[in-house]
């Protein structure tokens, strides 16, 4: 279903995808010079890792949050299938192992004549993690002490993504959420840093809009729409 365009080096696969804007296309790069994360952060993107962006047509703006979820489940399944490693999904867009980041997802919307979305996925496979990030991030080859087959991961990722994207087109929202929850950090003690306020509590649930619900120490449920999560 997806047509792949590969580059040796790009500033950012998300930015190149925004120029190409052909639905069902995947833009890949061996390295990125200006890899982007959420909140305009940098995404360290040296050679060896996986850096790709999917260009997708969506029907509904609501589908945007679901695309991030689908990408997280697909990357998680790919890592399990190829490396036999179970990672945890941290809301809304990270895969962690032992509390360190293996994968990040950046979904951006391009609402013009057609509603298009760009889903950027970065997976730390064989790339060197800079010392400054070594407390927060880890690569699969460091964890498993062997070279990781990027091609196999990408092919499994795209196969899984295609399957979940079909579910999304058919509005099977609850199936997507229930698969997401299977390897999600529900029940963990977390701290949440939003733009305006900090919270702490237990990751309690995900609602139908893909927002995170936490329960604080008084048992009050709080809906989190954006922010950074820290596992305690
Ligand atoms: C995050 O965790 O903040 C999201 C990181 C997303 C990184 C990927 S790598 C491929 C794509 N191109 C980019 O510039 N960013 C995303």
XYZ file of N, CA and C and ligand atoms in Angstrom:
712
model
N 0.823 -1.218 0.000
C 0.000 0.000 0.000
C 0.861 1.273 0.000
N 2.011 1.221 0.737
C 2.830 2.439 0.822
C 3.945 2.453 -0.227
N 4.134 3.643 -0.825
C 5.276 3.821 -1.720
C 6.384 4.458 -0.874
N 7.602 3.910 -0.976
C 8.683 4.436 -0.129
C 9.670 5.266 -0.956
N 10.033 6.431 -0.439
C 11.088 7.242 -1.065
C 12.210 7.383 -0.030
N 13.409 6.926 -0.406
C 14.511 6.910 0.571
C 15.581 7.938 0.231
N 16.121 8.519 1.260
C 17.201 9.516 1.113
C 18.360 9.119 2.017
N 19.557 9.528 1.619
C 20.717 9.290 2.493
C 20.632 10.235 3.697
N 20.334 11.500 3.396
C 20.361 12.515 4.448
C 19.273 13.545 4.181
N 18.541 13.905 5.236
C 17.553 14.992 5.114
C 17.656 15.848 6.369
N 17.139 17.070 6.288
C 17.021 17.834 7.537
C 16.056 17.096 8.450
N 14.845 16.838 7.917
C 13.826 16.144 8.706
C 12.892 15.436 7.725
N 12.601 14.166 7.971
C 11.685 13.446 7.068
C 10.285 14.067 7.140
N 9.893 14.588 8.316
C 8.579 15.240 8.415
C 8.521 16.461 7.495
N 9.612 17.247 7.498
C 9.600 18.457 6.672
C 9.580 18.109 5.189
N 10.342 17.057 4.791
C 10.326 16.667 3.385
C 8.925 16.135 3.018
N 8.312 15.392 3.940
C 6.970 14.853 3.679
C 5.977 15.987 3.421
N 6.160 17.119 4.115
C 5.252 18.263 3.931
C 5.404 18.893 2.557
N 6.563 18.677 1.931
C 6.729 19.202 0.561
C 6.130 18.220 -0.442
N 6.200 16.937 -0.136
C 5.776 15.922 -1.107
C 4.249 15.735 -1.102
N 3.691 15.631 0.066
C 2.231 15.573 0.252
C 1.483 14.591 -0.660
N 2.073 13.452 -0.901
C 1.380 12.395 -1.669
C 0.911 11.335 -0.699
N -0.412 11.180 -0.540
C -0.890 10.189 0.437
C -0.337 8.793 0.158
N -0.211 8.033 1.222
C 0.292 6.653 1.173
C 1.750 6.561 0.725
N 2.512 7.591 1.064
C 3.945 7.578 0.766
C 4.723 7.601 2.086
N 5.856 6.903 2.080
C 6.731 6.916 3.262
C 8.050 7.568 2.855
N 8.466 8.560 3.621
C 9.751 9.228 3.379
C 10.730 8.703 4.423
N 11.871 8.190 3.941
C 12.850 7.634 4.887
C 14.193 8.317 4.700
N 14.968 8.394 5.770
C 16.320 8.936 5.652
C 17.258 8.116 6.527
N 18.513 7.979 6.051
C 19.497 7.255 6.870
C 19.948 8.112 8.047
N 19.923 9.429 7.835
C 20.211 10.334 8.961
C 19.473 11.654 8.754
N 19.220 12.352 9.853
C 18.570 13.662 9.772
C 19.488 14.706 10.409
N 19.533 15.861 9.767
C 20.398 16.910 10.309
C 19.637 17.803 11.285
N 18.301 17.876 11.074
C 17.492 18.688 11.995
C 16.251 17.905 12.406
N 16.458 16.682 12.918
C 15.335 15.852 13.365
C 14.542 16.592 14.443
N 13.205 16.524 14.314
C 12.359 17.302 15.231
C 11.586 16.390 16.164
N 11.458 16.830 17.417
C 10.597 16.141 18.371
C 9.402 17.022 18.697
N 8.615 16.578 19.660
C 7.481 17.408 20.084
C 7.994 18.676 20.738
N 7.133 19.671 20.811
C 7.424 20.970 21.440
C 8.715 21.572 20.879
N 8.946 21.365 19.551
C 10.135 21.928 18.888
C 11.460 21.453 19.442
N 11.445 20.301 20.088
C 12.714 19.781 20.594
C 13.471 19.112 19.450
N 14.774 18.884 19.668
C 15.554 18.157 18.651
C 15.361 16.671 18.836
N 15.469 15.939 17.729
C 15.487 14.477 17.820
C 16.834 14.022 17.266
N 17.658 13.489 18.135
C 19.002 13.072 17.736
C 18.898 11.971 16.678
N 19.508 12.189 15.508
C 19.213 11.343 14.339
C 20.466 10.951 13.570
N 21.454 10.402 14.280
C 22.672 10.005 13.560
C 22.448 8.690 12.820
N 23.364 8.361 11.908
C 23.242 7.159 11.073
C 23.039 5.907 11.932
N 22.265 4.972 11.391
C 22.070 3.698 12.101
C 20.655 3.547 12.633
N 19.987 4.666 12.892
C 18.621 4.604 13.432
C 17.570 4.561 12.330
N 16.308 4.475 12.719
C 15.206 4.517 11.748
C 14.531 5.883 11.850
N 14.434 6.554 10.700
C 13.790 7.865 10.644
C 12.841 7.840 9.459
N 11.551 7.875 9.715
C 10.615 7.841 8.587
C 9.365 8.653 8.892
N 8.707 9.085 7.805
C 7.446 9.822 7.944
C 6.437 9.266 6.957
N 5.236 9.004 7.455
C 4.153 8.521 6.599
C 3.261 9.698 6.231
N 2.871 9.764 4.958
C 1.923 10.801 4.525
C 0.572 10.109 4.345
N -0.443 10.597 5.037
C -1.724 9.881 5.051
C -2.887 10.838 4.850
N -3.907 10.347 4.189
C -5.113 11.161 4.064
C -6.086 10.731 5.162
N -6.657 11.704 5.858
C -7.612 11.355 6.921
C -8.956 12.017 6.632
N -9.998 11.481 7.279
C -11.342 12.002 7.031
C -11.681 13.079 8.062
N -11.198 12.846 9.261
C -11.664 13.575 10.417
C -10.466 14.092 11.218
N -10.539 15.303 11.766
C -9.422 15.809 12.567
C -9.173 14.920 13.792
N -10.233 14.263 14.267
C -10.134 13.365 15.424
C -9.148 12.212 15.153
N -9.020 11.856 13.866
C -8.136 10.736 13.513
C -6.674 11.031 13.834
N -6.332 12.313 13.963
C -4.930 12.674 14.210
C -4.372 12.012 15.465
N -5.111 12.087 16.585
C -4.596 11.460 17.817
C -4.526 9.954 17.654
N -5.494 9.408 16.905
C -5.458 7.963 16.684
C -4.250 7.545 15.864
N -3.793 8.414 14.958
C -2.618 8.058 14.154
C -1.388 7.875 15.047
N -1.261 8.733 16.064
C -0.128 8.594 16.984
C -0.213 7.255 17.711
N -1.429 6.906 18.122
C -1.630 5.635 18.828
C -1.279 4.457 17.928
N -1.782 4.527 16.696
C -1.540 3.440 15.750
C -0.043 3.279 15.497
N 0.638 4.409 15.370
C 2.082 4.368 15.131
C 2.788 3.731 16.333
N 2.348 4.089 17.542
C 2.984 3.529 18.744
C 2.762 2.018 18.823
N 1.525 1.577 18.566
C 1.259 0.125 18.629
C 2.083 -0.588 17.551
N 2.139 -0.001 16.350
C 2.834 -0.671 15.236
C 4.333 -0.758 15.508
N 4.917 0.309 16.043
C 6.356 0.282 16.341
C 6.625 -0.717 17.469
N 5.732 -0.718 18.439
C 5.907 -1.654 19.556
C 5.855 -3.102 19.070
N 4.890 -3.401 18.200
C 4.761 -4.770 17.679
C 5.979 -5.130 16.819
N 6.466 -4.162 16.031
C 7.623 -4.431 15.171
C 8.845 -4.773 16.035
N 9.031 -4.029 17.107
C 10.190 -4.281 17.980
C 10.051 -5.653 18.650
N 8.821 -5.995 19.017
C 8.579 -7.313 19.633
C 8.829 -8.431 18.609
N 8.291 -8.246 17.399
C 8.409 -9.300 16.381
C 9.863 -9.525 15.952
N 10.603 -8.433 15.760
C 11.956 -8.561 15.207
C 13.004 -8.770 16.304
N 12.824 -8.114 17.444
C 13.870 -8.171 18.480
C 13.437 -8.948 19.722
N 12.190 -9.391 19.740
C 11.627 -10.086 20.901
C 11.789 -9.265 22.190
N 11.557 -7.987 22.078
C 11.688 -7.107 23.245
C 10.343 -6.426 23.512
N 9.895 -6.508 24.761
C 8.603 -5.889 25.095
C 8.820 -4.488 25.630
N 8.343 -3.497 24.900
C 8.466 -2.113 25.362
C 7.115 -1.638 25.876
N 7.130 -0.493 26.525
C 5.907 0.056 27.121
C 5.555 1.347 26.393
N 4.262 1.539 26.121
C 3.845 2.790 25.471
C 3.626 3.848 26.550
N 4.315 4.978 26.392
C 4.085 6.091 27.311
C 3.271 7.130 26.568
N 2.119 7.478 27.134
C 1.223 8.443 26.488
C 1.952 9.776 26.260
N 1.784 10.443 25.145
C 1.001 9.957 24.009
C 1.843 9.316 22.921
N 3.176 9.419 23.000
C 3.917 9.159 21.760
C 5.281 8.503 21.919
N 5.521 7.854 23.050
C 6.855 7.270 23.217
C 6.780 5.775 23.463
N 7.853 5.086 23.097
C 8.027 3.702 23.538
C 9.230 3.683 24.466
N 9.052 3.066 25.619
C 10.124 3.039 26.608
C 10.537 1.606 26.925
N 11.801 1.468 27.321
C 12.244 0.214 27.914
C 13.026 0.600 29.149
N 12.657 0.044 30.295
C 13.279 0.445 31.561
C 13.308 1.957 31.717
N 12.187 2.571 31.347
C 12.042 4.018 31.504
C 12.935 4.845 30.567
N 13.564 4.205 29.589
C 14.373 4.958 28.624
C 13.728 4.878 27.249
N 13.861 5.983 26.510
C 13.144 6.110 25.250
C 13.798 5.316 24.111
N 12.963 4.463 23.477
C 13.422 3.701 22.311
C 12.887 4.308 21.023
N 11.713 4.946 21.141
C 11.027 5.415 19.932
C 10.196 6.651 20.262
N 10.147 7.593 19.323
C 9.308 8.781 19.490
C 8.482 9.017 18.231
N 7.319 9.610 18.405
C 6.401 9.825 17.276
C 5.962 11.284 17.256
N 6.018 11.873 16.073
C 5.586 13.267 15.924
C 4.548 13.332 14.806
N 3.287 13.589 15.181
C 2.206 13.663 14.194
C 1.876 15.125 13.926
N 1.848 15.486 12.655
C 1.535 16.874 12.294
C 0.414 16.863 11.266
N -0.420 17.917 11.284
C -1.533 17.914 10.329
C -1.298 18.956 9.243
N -1.822 18.681 8.066
C -1.725 19.600 6.939
C -3.135 19.722 6.393
N -3.921 20.628 6.928
C -5.310 20.703 6.502
C -5.425 21.713 5.358
N -5.585 21.214 4.146
C -5.770 22.063 2.976
C -6.995 21.572 2.246
N -6.850 21.398 0.920
C -7.959 20.840 0.139
C -8.300 19.452 0.657
N -7.214 18.679 0.810
C -7.378 17.349 1.412
C -6.904 17.452 2.850
N -7.447 16.595 3.718
C -6.926 16.567 5.095
C -5.776 15.567 5.108
N -4.552 16.066 5.256
C -3.400 15.164 5.269
C -2.719 15.196 6.627
N -2.119 14.078 6.967
C -1.367 14.017 8.217
C 0.002 13.439 7.925
N 0.983 13.924 8.687
C 2.340 13.398 8.586
C 2.641 12.724 9.915
N 2.970 11.441 9.854
C 3.302 10.722 11.099
C 4.786 10.367 11.048
N 5.573 11.065 11.846
C 7.028 10.843 11.866
C 7.384 9.877 12.981
N 8.195 8.879 12.641
C 8.569 7.870 13.644
C 10.093 7.743 13.668
N 10.654 7.863 14.841
C 12.095 7.663 15.014
C 12.311 6.500 15.968
N 13.132 5.528 15.555
C 13.422 4.393 16.453
C 14.932 4.299 16.631
N 15.354 4.237 17.885
C 16.780 4.100 18.190
C 17.167 2.639 18.007
N 17.753 2.334 16.868
C 18.133 0.937 16.610
C 19.655 0.795 16.736
N 20.390 1.242 15.691
C 21.858 1.097 15.740
C 22.553 2.444 15.888
N 21.788 3.501 16.128
C 22.402 4.837 16.243
C 23.028 5.032 17.617
N 24.093 5.810 17.621
C 24.788 6.140 18.871
C 23.962 7.184 19.619
N 23.670 6.949 20.877
C 22.940 7.956 21.667
C 23.974 8.902 22.291
N 23.848 10.213 22.047
C 24.824 11.140 22.638
C 24.828 11.037 24.176
N 25.977 11.263 24.742
C 26.136 11.141 26.198
C 25.099 11.971 26.949
N 24.806 13.173 26.403
C 23.869 14.076 27.079
C 22.453 13.487 27.169
N 22.148 12.470 26.323
C 20.796 11.879 26.331
C 20.785 10.478 26.940
N 21.969 10.018 27.397
C 22.062 8.597 27.758
C 21.243 8.228 29.000
N 20.843 9.228 29.779
C 19.982 8.904 30.936
C 18.539 8.715 30.514
N 18.179 9.337 29.363
C 16.776 9.338 28.944
C 16.490 8.360 27.812
N 17.508 8.069 26.999
C 17.276 7.289 25.775
C 18.235 6.124 25.681
N 17.813 5.120 24.914
C 18.691 3.958 24.703
C 18.432 3.395 23.313
N 19.430 2.736 22.739
C 19.194 2.133 21.428
C 19.099 0.613 21.576
N 18.383 0.018 20.623
C 18.129 -1.424 20.705
C 19.429 -2.226 20.625
N 20.394 -1.758 19.816
C 21.626 -2.563 19.698
C 22.435 -2.542 20.990
N 22.318 -1.475 21.740
C 23.003 -1.411 23.037
C 22.325 -2.378 24.013
N 20.992 -2.373 23.965
C 20.235 -3.235 24.875
C 20.457 -4.713 24.579
N 20.445 -5.042 23.281
C 20.471 -6.459 22.896
C 21.872 -6.930 22.509
N 22.807 -5.971 22.515
C 24.211 -6.270 22.199
C 24.371 -6.954 20.845
N 23.581 -6.507 19.855
C 23.775 -7.012 18.490
C 23.224 -5.994 17.494
N 23.656 -6.122 16.229
C 23.177 -5.199 15.200
C 21.700 -5.486 14.932
N 20.927 -4.436 14.788
C 19.488 -4.596 14.578
C 19.201 -4.486 13.076
N 18.301 -5.335 12.607
C 17.943 -5.330 11.186
C 16.852 -4.272 10.939
N 17.298 -3.082 10.502
C 16.346 -1.974 10.308
C 15.275 -2.316 9.270
N 15.700 -3.017 8.209
C 14.738 -3.343 7.134
C 13.588 -4.169 7.679
N 13.929 -5.159 8.507
C 12.876 -6.026 9.064
C 11.943 -5.213 9.966
N 12.517 -4.305 10.750
C 11.670 -3.503 11.654
C 10.732 -2.622 10.824
N 11.291 -1.969 9.792
C 10.450 -1.068 8.979
C 9.345 -1.872 8.304
N 9.681 -3.047 7.792
C 8.642 -3.787 7.069
C 7.546 -4.258 8.030
N 7.918 -4.695 9.223
C 6.902 -5.101 10.201
C 6.076 -3.887 10.678
N 6.767 -2.769 10.866
C 6.087 -1.534 11.290
C 5.023 -1.134 10.264
N 5.400 -1.155 8.979
C 4.449 -0.716 7.941
C 3.297 -1.711 7.787
N 3.606 -2.992 7.937
C 2.556 -4.025 7.840
C 1.526 -3.814 8.969
N 2.035 -3.605 10.189
C 1.122 -3.383 11.320
C 0.366 -2.073 11.171
N 1.073 -1.040 10.703
C 0.428 0.269 10.552
C -0.733 0.182 9.563
N -0.485 -0.530 8.472
C -1.513 -0.663 7.435
C -2.776 -1.319 8.018
N -2.547 -2.352 8.826
C -3.677 -3.074 9.434
C -4.486 -2.129 10.348
N -3.780 -1.363 11.187
C -4.496 -0.468 12.112
C -5.106 0.735 11.396
N -4.455 1.154 10.303
C -5.007 2.285 9.554
C -6.347 1.890 8.914
N -6.450 0.626 8.506
C -7.734 0.129 7.967
C -8.794 0.159 9.061
N -8.412 -0.252 10.268
C -9.369 -0.215 11.397
C -9.828 1.225 11.640
N -8.887 2.152 11.544
C -9.232 3.557 11.778
C -10.196 4.060 10.706
N -9.919 3.696 9.448
C -10.811 4.131 8.363
C -12.213 3.580 8.582
N -12.270 2.376 9.175
C -13.586 1.779 9.448
C -14.141 2.173 10.814
N -13.523 3.168 11.423
C -13.969 3.727 12.709
C -14.020 2.695 13.837
N -13.090 1.754 13.834
C -13.051 0.743 14.905
C -12.208 1.297 16.071
N -12.683 2.425 16.621
C -11.900 3.121 17.642
C -11.657 2.265 18.885
N -12.699 1.533 19.327
C -12.521 0.829 20.598
C -11.537 -0.328 20.465
N -11.465 -0.961 19.289
C -10.475 -2.039 19.077
C -9.053 -1.446 19.166
N -8.882 -0.254 18.576
C -7.555 0.377 18.602
C -7.163 0.707 20.041
N -8.097 1.324 20.766
C -7.794 1.700 22.157
C -7.505 0.452 22.990
N -8.280 -0.621 22.770
C -8.061 -1.783 23.634
C -6.702 -2.432 23.322
N -6.265 -2.439 22.074
C -4.932 -2.978 21.764
C -3.843 -2.090 22.363
N -4.094 -0.797 22.327
C -3.128 0.155 22.884
C -2.932 -0.084 24.383
N -4.060 -0.348 25.053
C -3.999 -0.489 26.518
C -3.255 -1.757 26.949
N -3.126 -2.726 26.022
C -2.494 -3.992 26.405
C -1.069 -3.797 26.898
N -0.347 -2.875 26.293
C 1.048 -2.668 26.717
C 1.272 -1.223 27.110
N 0.307 -0.696 27.769
C 0.331 0.697 28.138
C 0.698 0.797 29.616
N 1.108 1.966 30.062
C 1.602 2.101 31.428
C 0.484 2.358 32.436
N -0.742 1.888 32.140
C -1.863 2.100 33.065
C -1.533 1.490 34.425
N -1.920 2.193 35.484
C -1.675 1.685 36.833
C -0.369 2.214 37.412
N 0.498 2.793 36.577
C 1.784 3.293 37.097
C 1.594 4.654 37.774
N 2.454 4.929 38.725
C 2.495 6.259 39.333
C 3.223 7.199 38.378
N 2.594 8.326 38.098
C 3.224 9.246 37.139
C 3.143 10.702 37.620
N 4.017 11.502 37.049
C 3.928 12.958 37.204
C 3.615 13.506 35.823
N 2.788 14.542 35.759
C 2.428 15.128 34.475
C 2.771 16.612 34.509
N 3.481 17.051 33.490
C 3.836 18.473 33.393
C 3.098 19.031 32.183
N 2.065 19.830 32.399
C 1.365 20.433 31.259
C 1.865 21.875 31.120
N 1.346 22.579 30.110
C 1.807 23.946 29.903
C 1.512 24.815 31.134
N 0.366 24.547 31.798
C -0.051 25.424 32.895
C 0.143 24.845 34.285
N 0.175 23.532 34.390
C 0.108 22.956 35.728
C 0.808 21.606 35.800
N 1.228 21.222 37.014
C 1.790 19.877 37.196
C 0.816 19.022 38.010
N 0.780 17.752 37.720
C -0.102 16.839 38.463
C 0.692 15.596 38.819
N 0.212 14.874 39.871
C 0.746 13.523 40.032
C -0.398 12.604 40.406
N -0.233 11.334 40.094
C -1.299 10.368 40.368
C -1.015 9.061 39.665
N -2.099 8.312 39.459
C -1.958 7.022 38.784
C -2.520 7.157 37.370
N -1.794 6.609 36.381
C -2.334 6.590 35.009
C -3.545 5.656 35.043
N -4.743 6.199 34.857
C -5.965 5.454 35.148
C -6.635 4.899 33.887
N -6.699 5.708 32.826
C -7.409 5.246 31.631
C -7.099 6.167 30.450
N -7.582 5.758 29.277
C -7.514 6.582 28.073
C -8.952 6.732 27.602
N -9.380 7.930 27.264
C -10.785 8.063 26.840
C -10.904 7.951 25.315
N -12.110 8.136 24.808
C -12.328 7.896 23.373
C -11.691 8.971 22.488
N -11.281 10.088 23.092
C -10.550 11.111 22.325
C -9.040 10.922 22.446
N -8.630 9.810 23.049
C -7.214 9.466 23.267
C -6.572 10.342 24.343
N -7.364 11.016 25.167
C -6.783 11.778 26.265
C -6.485 10.825 27.425
N -5.476 11.227 28.211
C -5.088 10.407 29.363
C -5.892 10.829 30.591
N -6.403 9.841 31.337
C -7.098 10.177 32.587
C -6.239 9.691 33.748
N -5.936 10.607 34.663
C -5.181 10.170 35.840
C -6.083 10.296 37.064
N -5.737 9.554 38.107
C -6.489 9.632 39.355
C -5.519 10.168 40.403
N -5.845 11.295 41.035
C -4.899 11.845 42.005
C -5.080 11.172 43.373
N -4.312 11.621 44.374
C -4.330 10.904 45.651
C -5.671 11.028 46.379
N -6.514 11.973 45.955
C -7.845 12.109 46.586
C -8.894 11.297 45.806
N -8.441 10.618 44.771
C -9.372 9.808 43.975
C -10.052 10.610 42.880
N -9.619 11.873 42.713
C -10.236 12.708 41.683
C -9.648 12.376 40.310
N -10.545 12.263 39.312
C -10.055 11.949 37.963
C -9.780 13.246 37.201
N -8.628 13.308 36.572
C -8.240 14.511 35.821
C -7.911 14.097 34.382
N -8.473 14.829 33.433
C -8.204 14.521 32.022
C -7.023 15.351 31.532
N -6.026 14.670 30.989
C -4.820 15.345 30.497
C -4.866 15.369 28.969
N -4.814 16.581 28.415
C -4.909 16.689 26.947
C -3.561 16.866 26.277
N -2.598 17.418 27.010
C -1.250 17.577 26.463
C -0.263 17.559 27.618
N 1.002 17.342 27.303
C 2.006 17.446 28.350
C 3.036 16.337 28.306
N 3.962 16.429 29.247
C 5.010 15.417 29.369
C 4.717 14.553 30.579
N 4.973 13.270 30.434
C 4.698 12.318 31.503
C 6.031 11.802 32.040
N 6.122 11.689 33.346
C 7.320 11.101 33.941
C 6.899 9.933 34.806
N 7.461 8.756 34.529
C 7.115 7.587 35.342
C 7.909 7.655 36.629
N 7.251 7.297 37.768
C 7.987 7.410 39.049
C 8.595 6.071 39.446
C 9.292 13.030 20.216
O 9.505 12.070 20.957
O 9.300 14.199 20.650
C 8.984 12.787 18.758
C 10.205 12.400 17.969
C 9.899 12.132 16.508
C 11.148 11.880 15.690
C 10.834 11.462 14.279
S 12.260 10.897 13.411
C 11.403 10.887 11.910
C 10.517 12.121 11.903
N 11.227 13.271 11.396
C 11.427 14.203 12.312
O 12.044 15.274 12.147
N 10.876 13.821 13.485
C 10.229 12.534 13.366
